[in-house]
Coordinates of C-alpha atoms in Angstrom, one line a residue:
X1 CA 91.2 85.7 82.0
X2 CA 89.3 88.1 80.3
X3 CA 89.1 91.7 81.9
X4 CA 85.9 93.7 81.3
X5 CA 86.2 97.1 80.1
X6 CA 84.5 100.0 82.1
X7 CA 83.1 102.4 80.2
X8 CA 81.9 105.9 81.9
X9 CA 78.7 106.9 82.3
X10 CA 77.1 109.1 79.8
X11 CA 77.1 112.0 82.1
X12 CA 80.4 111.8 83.6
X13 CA 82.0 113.2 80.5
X14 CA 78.9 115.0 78.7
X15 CA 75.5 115.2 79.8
X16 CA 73.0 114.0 78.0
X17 CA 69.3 115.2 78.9
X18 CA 67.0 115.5 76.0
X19 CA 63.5 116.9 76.1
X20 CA 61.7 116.2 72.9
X21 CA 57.7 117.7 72.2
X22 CA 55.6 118.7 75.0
X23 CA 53.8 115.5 74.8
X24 CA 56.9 112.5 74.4
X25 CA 58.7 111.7 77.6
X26 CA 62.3 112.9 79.0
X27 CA 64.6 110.0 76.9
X28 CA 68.5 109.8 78.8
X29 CA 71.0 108.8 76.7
X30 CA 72.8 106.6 80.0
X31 CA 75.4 105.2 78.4
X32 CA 77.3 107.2 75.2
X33 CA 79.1 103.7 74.4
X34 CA 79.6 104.4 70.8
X35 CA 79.0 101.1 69.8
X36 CA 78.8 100.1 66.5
X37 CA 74.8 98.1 66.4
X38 CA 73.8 98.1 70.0
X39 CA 70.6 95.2 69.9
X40 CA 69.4 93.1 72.3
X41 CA 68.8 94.9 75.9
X42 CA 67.3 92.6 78.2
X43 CA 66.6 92.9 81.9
X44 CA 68.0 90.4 84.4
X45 CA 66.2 91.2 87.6
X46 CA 68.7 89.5 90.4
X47 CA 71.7 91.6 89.9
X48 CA 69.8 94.2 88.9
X49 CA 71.5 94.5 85.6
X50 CA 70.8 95.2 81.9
X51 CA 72.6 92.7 79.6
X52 CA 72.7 94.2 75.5
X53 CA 75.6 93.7 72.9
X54 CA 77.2 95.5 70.2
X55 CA 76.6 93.4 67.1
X56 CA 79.8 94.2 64.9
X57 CA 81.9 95.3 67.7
X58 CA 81.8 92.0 68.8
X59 CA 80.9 93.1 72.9
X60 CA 78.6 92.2 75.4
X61 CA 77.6 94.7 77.6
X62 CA 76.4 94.7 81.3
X63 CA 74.8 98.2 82.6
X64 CA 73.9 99.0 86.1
X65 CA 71.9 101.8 86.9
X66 CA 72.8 102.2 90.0
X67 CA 76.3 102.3 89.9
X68 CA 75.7 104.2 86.4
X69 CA 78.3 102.2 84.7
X70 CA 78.8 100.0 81.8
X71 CA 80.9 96.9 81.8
X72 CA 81.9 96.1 78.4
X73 CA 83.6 92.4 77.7
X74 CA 85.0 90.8 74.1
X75 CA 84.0 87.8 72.9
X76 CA 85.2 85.8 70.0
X77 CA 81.9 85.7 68.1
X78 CA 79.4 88.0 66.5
X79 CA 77.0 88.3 68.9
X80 CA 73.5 89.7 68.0
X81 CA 71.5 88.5 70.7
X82 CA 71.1 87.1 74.4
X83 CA 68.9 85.7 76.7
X84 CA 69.6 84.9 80.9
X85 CA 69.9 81.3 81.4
X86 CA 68.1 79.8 84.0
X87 CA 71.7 77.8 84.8
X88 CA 73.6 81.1 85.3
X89 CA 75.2 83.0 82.7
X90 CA 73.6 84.1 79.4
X91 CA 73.0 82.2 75.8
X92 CA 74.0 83.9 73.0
X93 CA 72.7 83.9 69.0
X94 CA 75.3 84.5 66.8
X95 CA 76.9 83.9 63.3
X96 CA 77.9 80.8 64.3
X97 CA 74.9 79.1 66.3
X98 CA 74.1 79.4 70.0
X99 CA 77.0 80.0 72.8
X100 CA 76.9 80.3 76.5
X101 CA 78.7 83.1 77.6
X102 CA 80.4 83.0 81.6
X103 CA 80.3 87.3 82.2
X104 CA 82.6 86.2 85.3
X105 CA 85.3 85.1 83.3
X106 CA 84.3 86.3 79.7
X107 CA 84.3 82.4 78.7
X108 CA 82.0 81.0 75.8
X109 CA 81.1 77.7 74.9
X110 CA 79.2 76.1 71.6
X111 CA 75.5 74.9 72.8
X112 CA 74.1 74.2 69.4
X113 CA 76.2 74.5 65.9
X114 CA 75.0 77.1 63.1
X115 CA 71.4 76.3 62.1
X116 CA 72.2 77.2 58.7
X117 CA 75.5 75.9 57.4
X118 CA 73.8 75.8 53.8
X119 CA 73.9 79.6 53.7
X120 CA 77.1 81.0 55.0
X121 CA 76.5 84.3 54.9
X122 CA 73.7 84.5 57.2
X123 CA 73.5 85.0 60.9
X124 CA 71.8 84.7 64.0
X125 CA 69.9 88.0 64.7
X126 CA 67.3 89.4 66.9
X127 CA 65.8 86.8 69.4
X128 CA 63.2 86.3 72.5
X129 CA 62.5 83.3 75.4
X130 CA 59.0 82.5 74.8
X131 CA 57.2 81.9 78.5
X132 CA 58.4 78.1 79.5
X133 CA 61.8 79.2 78.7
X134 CA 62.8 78.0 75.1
X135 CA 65.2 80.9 73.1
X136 CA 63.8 81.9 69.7
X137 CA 66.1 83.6 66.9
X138 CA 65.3 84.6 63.6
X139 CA 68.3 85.0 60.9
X140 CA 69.3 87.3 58.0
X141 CA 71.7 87.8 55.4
X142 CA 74.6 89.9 56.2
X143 CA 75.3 92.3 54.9
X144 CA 71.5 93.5 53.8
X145 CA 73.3 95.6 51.3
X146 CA 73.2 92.2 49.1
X147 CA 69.6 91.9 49.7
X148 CA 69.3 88.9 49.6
X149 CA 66.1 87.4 51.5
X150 CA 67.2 84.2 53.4
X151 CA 66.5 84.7 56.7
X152 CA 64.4 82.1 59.1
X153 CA 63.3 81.1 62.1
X154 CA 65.0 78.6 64.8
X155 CA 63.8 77.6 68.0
X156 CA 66.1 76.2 70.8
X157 CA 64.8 73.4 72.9
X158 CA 65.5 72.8 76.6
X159 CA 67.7 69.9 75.7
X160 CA 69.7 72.5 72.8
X161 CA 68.1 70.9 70.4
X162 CA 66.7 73.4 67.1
X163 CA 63.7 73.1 65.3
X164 CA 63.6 75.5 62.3
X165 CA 60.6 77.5 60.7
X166 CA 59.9 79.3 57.3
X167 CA 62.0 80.6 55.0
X168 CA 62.5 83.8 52.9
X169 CA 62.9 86.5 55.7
X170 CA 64.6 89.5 55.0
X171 CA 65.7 90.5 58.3
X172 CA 64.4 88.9 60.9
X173 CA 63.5 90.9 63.8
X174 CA 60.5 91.8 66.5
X175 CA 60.1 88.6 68.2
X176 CA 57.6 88.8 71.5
X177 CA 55.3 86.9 73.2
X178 CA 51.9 87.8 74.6
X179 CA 51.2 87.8 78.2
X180 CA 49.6 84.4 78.2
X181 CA 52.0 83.5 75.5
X182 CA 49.5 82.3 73.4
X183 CA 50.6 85.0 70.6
X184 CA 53.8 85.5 69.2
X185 CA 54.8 88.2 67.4
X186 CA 57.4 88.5 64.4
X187 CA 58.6 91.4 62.2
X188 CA 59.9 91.7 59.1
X189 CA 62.3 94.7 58.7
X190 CA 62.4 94.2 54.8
X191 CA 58.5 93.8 54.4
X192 CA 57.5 96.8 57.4
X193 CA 55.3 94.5 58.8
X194 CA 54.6 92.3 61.7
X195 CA 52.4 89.4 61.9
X196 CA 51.3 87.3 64.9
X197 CA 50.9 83.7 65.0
X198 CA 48.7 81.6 67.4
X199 CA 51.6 79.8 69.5
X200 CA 51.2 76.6 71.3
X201 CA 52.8 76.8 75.0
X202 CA 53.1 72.8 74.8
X203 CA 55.0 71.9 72.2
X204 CA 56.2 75.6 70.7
X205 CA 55.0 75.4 67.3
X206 CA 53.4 78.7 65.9
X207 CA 50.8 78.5 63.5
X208 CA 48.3 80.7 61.5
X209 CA 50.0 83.7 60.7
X210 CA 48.2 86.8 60.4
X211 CA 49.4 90.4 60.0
X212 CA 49.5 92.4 63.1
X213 CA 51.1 95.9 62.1
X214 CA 52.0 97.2 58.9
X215 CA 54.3 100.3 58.6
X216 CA 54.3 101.3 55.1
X217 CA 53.4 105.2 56.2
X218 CA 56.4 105.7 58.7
X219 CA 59.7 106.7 57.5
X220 CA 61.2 104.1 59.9
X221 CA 60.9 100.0 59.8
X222 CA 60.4 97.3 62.7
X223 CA 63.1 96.5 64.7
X224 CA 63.5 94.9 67.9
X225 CA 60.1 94.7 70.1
X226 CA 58.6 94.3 73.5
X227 CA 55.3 93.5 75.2
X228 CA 53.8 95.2 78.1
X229 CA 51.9 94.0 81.0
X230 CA 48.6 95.2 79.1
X231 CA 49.4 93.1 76.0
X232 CA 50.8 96.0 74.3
X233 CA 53.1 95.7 71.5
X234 CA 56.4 98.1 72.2
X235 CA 58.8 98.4 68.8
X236 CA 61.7 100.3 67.6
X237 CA 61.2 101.8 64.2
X238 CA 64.6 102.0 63.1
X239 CA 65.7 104.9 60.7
X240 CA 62.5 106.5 61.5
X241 CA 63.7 107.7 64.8
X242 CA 60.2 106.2 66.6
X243 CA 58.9 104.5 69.1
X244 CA 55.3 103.1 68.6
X245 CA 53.0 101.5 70.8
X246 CA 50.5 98.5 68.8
X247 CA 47.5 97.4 70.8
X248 CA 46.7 93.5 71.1
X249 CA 43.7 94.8 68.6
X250 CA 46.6 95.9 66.1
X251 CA 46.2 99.7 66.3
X252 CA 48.5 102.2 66.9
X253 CA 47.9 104.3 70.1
X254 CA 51.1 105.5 70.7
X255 CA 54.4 106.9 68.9
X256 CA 56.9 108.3 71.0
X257 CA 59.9 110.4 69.2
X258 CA 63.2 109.5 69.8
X259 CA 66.3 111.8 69.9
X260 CA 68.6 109.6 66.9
X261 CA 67.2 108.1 63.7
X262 CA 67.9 104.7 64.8
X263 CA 66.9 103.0 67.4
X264 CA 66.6 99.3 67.2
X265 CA 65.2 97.4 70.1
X266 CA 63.2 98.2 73.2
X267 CA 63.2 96.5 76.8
X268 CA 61.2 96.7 80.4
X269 CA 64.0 97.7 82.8
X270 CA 64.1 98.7 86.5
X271 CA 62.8 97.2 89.9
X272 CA 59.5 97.9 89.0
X273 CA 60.1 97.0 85.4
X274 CA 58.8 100.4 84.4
X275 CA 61.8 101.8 82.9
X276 CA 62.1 101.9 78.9
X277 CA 65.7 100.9 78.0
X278 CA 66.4 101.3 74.4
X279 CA 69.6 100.3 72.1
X280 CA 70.7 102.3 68.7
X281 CA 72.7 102.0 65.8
X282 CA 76.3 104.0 65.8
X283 CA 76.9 106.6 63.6
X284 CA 78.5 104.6 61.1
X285 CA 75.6 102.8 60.5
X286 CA 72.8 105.8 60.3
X287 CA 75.0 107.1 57.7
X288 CA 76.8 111.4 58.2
X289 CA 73.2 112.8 56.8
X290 CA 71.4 111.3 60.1
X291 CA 74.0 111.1 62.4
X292 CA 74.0 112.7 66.5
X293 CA 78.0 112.3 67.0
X294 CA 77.9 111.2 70.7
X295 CA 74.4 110.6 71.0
X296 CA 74.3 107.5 68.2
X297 CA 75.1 103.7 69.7
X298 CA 74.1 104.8 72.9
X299 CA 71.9 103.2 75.8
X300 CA 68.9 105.4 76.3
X301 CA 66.3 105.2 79.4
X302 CA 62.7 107.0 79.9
X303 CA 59.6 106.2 82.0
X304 CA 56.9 104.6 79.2
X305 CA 54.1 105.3 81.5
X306 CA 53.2 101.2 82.0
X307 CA 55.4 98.4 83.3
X308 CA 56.7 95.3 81.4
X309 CA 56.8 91.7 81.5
X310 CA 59.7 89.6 83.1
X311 CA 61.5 87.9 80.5
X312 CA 61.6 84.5 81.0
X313 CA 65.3 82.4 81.5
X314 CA 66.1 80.3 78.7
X315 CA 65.7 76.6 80.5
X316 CA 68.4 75.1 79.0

């Protein structure tokens, strides 16, 4: 049996309450975890819960706001990204394919083997449930450092089966869906740009790609993303220390600045699903020039103004 690790609150050992400009919004650093890539915050409404990981550290993490406490648990894989299953439980992406992860027990089980056993050194990396349910993960080469551009899309089906898209990614990231879910979005980190694609709810092919957002100008690059219940297009710029806001018309109407240099993937939290959870890269990672000792690989909350989406359960 697997027992999770409890890690303390942000502010039960240091508090954390950062004000930035006059015009960005109070950001909480609510859980100084320290982890090594935190990625992947997602919502799960029921328990009330928000489910994220810690990418090298090999950790899947389950915060509750109300009990202000982070449950931390092992796993045997790398995992980089995660999704609720409509079954119970979550799905993770990985280096090694798709899992299903038990949080009661800390067991994992294969769903679908590595959709790239041609290219060993990739792995599974940021991902998103379109709106009937089926989990979408993009892939990169690890470690970037070789920069080496092999990174692609896989879909997996209802019945765990993957269909695969593209080629050539750098590092795949920013994957969101529009409200109707007739859009999805995709990022490039490499390329600081993110294009949408007209997405077919039916049978869950995207086609006609089209560039959404570029990011050439800003320090920082696209990261993880999220949608709002207006259509807006949330994303991390990570390195850049930013948060921007894209319209559905592709124009930037928003930038909020973050207290660390790296955040990396945004997510509707909260009751009312008006809570801004954000994950961030550990010091390690940022590099000693950037780093906020205690403040880096932490989970950070603030109120965006707007409410979010729910995120669907992956169906299978």
């Amino acid at each position: 049996m697997v027992l999770p690790v409890l890690s303390p609150p942000c502010g039960y050992y240091r508090a954390v309450r950062l004000r930035q400009m006059s015009d960005t919004p109070r950001i909480d650093c609510v859980v100084a975890a320290d982890a090594d890539l935190g990625e992947s915050p997602v919502w799960d409404p029921e328990p009330g819960v928000l489910w994220w990981v810690d990418i090298p550290g090999r950790a899947v993490h389950c915060y509750d706001p109300v009990s202000d406490r982070d449950r931390t648990t092992s796993v045997s894989v790398t995992p980089a990204a995660l999704a609720v299953r409509e079954r119970g439980g979550l799905v993770l992406a990985t280096n090694d394919g798709f899992w299903a992860f038990d949080p009661d027990d800390g067991g994992i089980n294969q769903l679908a083997p590595d959709p790239e056993p041609d290219l060993p050194r990739n792995r599974l990396n940021d991902s998103r449930c379109d709106r009937q349910g089926r989990f979408w993960a993009g892939s990169m080469h690890d470690p970037t450092s070789d920069k080496v551009a092999a990174g692609r899309l896989h879909r997996l089906d209802h019945d765990l089966s993957v269909s695969t898209f593209g080629e050539g990614l750098g590092v795949s990231n920013g994957l969101a869906f529009s409200p109707d879910g007739r859009t999805m979005y995709h990022a490039d980190t490499w390329a600081e740009t993110v294009w949408a694609y007209d997405y077919d709810p039916d049978d869950g092919v995207p086609s006609g790609r089209r560039v959404f957002a570029k990011f050439h100008d800003l320090e920082g690059r696209p990261d993880g993303a999220a949608v709002d219940e207006s259509g807006c297009y949330w994303v991390a710029l990570a390195r850049g220390g930013q948060i921007v806001r894209v319209t559905p018309r592709g124009e930037r109407d928003r930038v909020v600045s973050f207290p660390v240099s790296a955040p990396t993937m945004v997510a509707f939290g909260g009751p009312g699903l008006d809570t801004m959870y954000v994950t961030t890269m550990g010091s390690g990672a940022v590099g000693p020039d950037a780093a906020r000792p205690g403040l880096d690989g932490g989970l950070f909350a603030f109120d965006p103004g707007c409410g979010g989406l729910p995120e669907p359960r992956f169906g299978g």
